[in-house]
């Protein structure tokens, strides 16, 4: 069995976007992430209160520059949910895990698409992992961290 001894030392955690009030405005970070030195990335969007009928989708793009527009969509609707009730999309996560990044795209960004009805955004985050060099230094969006061995 294979395991990661410490995800904190083997992955880079980035807060991409903070909380946003309910609405149908797409959530896109201000900057793309540089994939140099990483083979994989996991994006996740956290919902708050979602209105019945809201359509949620987490799209991931590969780009050759650090722009957060255009590029090639990597996920192609793999993380899509349409809320069928007033509560089934409340306080949930949408996760897109790209286990093998295409090195043709040095940068990546994601867009959390919120369509049809309102949904609160509790944030947009990323974990870059399968680093080629260890340990990984955390970015400024991580204010404190620690590793505990309990056993």
XYZ file of C-alpha atoms in Angstrom:
151
model
C 0.000 0.000 0.000
C 1.254 3.437 -0.919
C 0.486 6.560 1.085
C 1.536 10.174 1.411
C 3.423 10.765 4.656
C 2.334 14.425 4.757
C 0.057 16.114 2.252
C 1.180 19.436 3.711
C 4.779 18.756 2.607
C 3.799 17.112 -0.680
C 1.071 19.487 -1.859
C 0.580 23.211 -2.325
C -2.686 24.599 -0.916
C -4.026 27.819 -2.457
C -7.089 29.860 -1.519
C -8.276 31.151 -4.892
C -11.417 33.073 -4.031
C -13.258 33.870 -0.815
C -16.897 33.830 0.117
C -19.441 35.541 -2.159
C -23.099 36.373 -1.622
C -25.794 34.349 -3.333
C -26.111 35.036 -7.019
C -25.461 33.625 -10.456
C -22.079 35.293 -11.001
C -19.329 32.910 -12.110
C -16.435 32.659 -9.657
C -12.978 32.883 -11.275
C -9.721 33.518 -9.396
C -7.671 36.651 -10.062
C -4.595 34.672 -11.149
C -3.774 31.363 -12.808
C -1.683 28.724 -11.022
C 1.748 27.803 -12.343
C 1.948 24.013 -12.748
C 5.720 23.994 -13.124
C 7.002 21.395 -10.647
C 3.615 19.657 -10.173
C 2.031 16.758 -12.028
C -1.491 16.971 -10.554
C -4.071 19.450 -9.294
C -7.345 19.259 -7.409
C -9.798 22.157 -7.469
C -12.779 22.430 -5.160
C -15.663 24.856 -4.813
C -17.686 25.034 -1.610
C -21.393 25.869 -1.742
C -23.504 27.616 0.839
C -27.265 27.924 0.430
C -28.336 26.918 -3.087
C -31.747 27.616 -4.617
C -33.777 24.783 -6.130
C -32.926 24.470 -9.831
C -29.455 25.988 -9.659
C -26.924 24.499 -12.077
C -23.380 24.260 -10.723
C -20.295 23.373 -12.747
C -16.578 23.485 -11.987
C -14.582 24.030 -15.177
C -10.793 23.678 -15.350
C -8.709 25.291 -18.076
C -5.158 24.827 -19.285
C -3.386 27.951 -20.567
C 0.115 28.685 -21.833
C 0.210 32.131 -20.209
C -0.866 33.261 -16.747
C -4.154 34.712 -18.067
C -7.461 33.667 -16.499
C -9.346 33.860 -19.783
C -9.538 31.554 -22.753
C -7.450 28.409 -22.845
C -8.525 24.809 -23.272
C -11.220 23.329 -21.049
C -9.837 20.208 -19.390
C -12.827 18.908 -17.422
C -15.614 19.078 -20.028
C -18.608 18.981 -17.646
C -17.243 16.257 -15.355
C -18.313 18.198 -12.257
C -21.864 19.358 -12.869
C -24.854 19.299 -10.525
C -28.399 20.525 -11.023
C -30.150 21.061 -7.718
C -33.399 19.109 -7.601
C -34.575 20.424 -4.229
C -34.176 23.451 -1.978
C -31.410 21.735 0.031
C -29.608 19.049 -2.011
C -26.804 21.398 -3.121
C -26.481 23.240 0.209
C -23.113 23.064 1.988
C -21.478 20.720 -0.501
C -18.214 20.512 -2.449
C -17.688 20.318 -6.200
C -14.329 18.651 -6.846
C -12.307 18.339 -10.049
C -9.156 16.211 -9.713
C -6.758 16.265 -12.654
C -4.408 13.439 -11.672
C -2.135 13.794 -14.705
C -1.668 17.385 -15.855
C -0.891 18.016 -19.530
C 2.558 19.673 -19.580
C 1.629 21.500 -22.801
C -0.176 23.955 -20.488
C 2.115 25.577 -17.962
C -0.746 27.372 -16.190
C -4.230 26.480 -15.055
C -7.277 28.236 -13.673
C -10.807 27.200 -12.870
C -14.210 28.805 -13.106
C -17.111 27.891 -10.887
C -20.158 28.424 -13.083
C -23.411 29.174 -11.231
C -26.401 29.205 -13.589
C -30.182 29.456 -13.559
C -30.748 30.084 -9.814
C -28.795 31.632 -6.922
C -26.089 29.855 -4.948
C -23.834 31.164 -2.173
C -20.141 30.622 -2.708
C -18.138 29.585 0.352
C -14.908 29.760 -1.619
C -12.738 28.304 -4.330
C -9.524 26.423 -3.494
C -6.816 24.289 -5.089
C -4.270 21.675 -4.078
C -1.366 21.122 -6.438
C 0.197 17.728 -5.729
C 2.622 15.103 -7.014
C 5.364 17.692 -6.634
C 8.692 16.945 -8.283
C 10.625 18.685 -5.484
C 9.928 18.193 -1.774
C 9.144 19.694 0.625
C 6.668 22.110 -0.931
C 6.573 25.688 0.367
C 3.051 26.929 1.015
C 1.886 30.197 -0.620
C 0.835 33.377 1.202
C -2.821 32.231 1.237
C -1.822 29.731 3.988
C -1.446 31.729 7.203
C -0.478 28.812 9.472
C 0.018 25.060 9.205
C 1.356 22.162 11.232
C 1.977 18.428 11.023
C 0.864 16.091 13.816
C 1.870 12.447 14.251
C -0.742 10.788 16.439
C 0.361 7.239 16.862
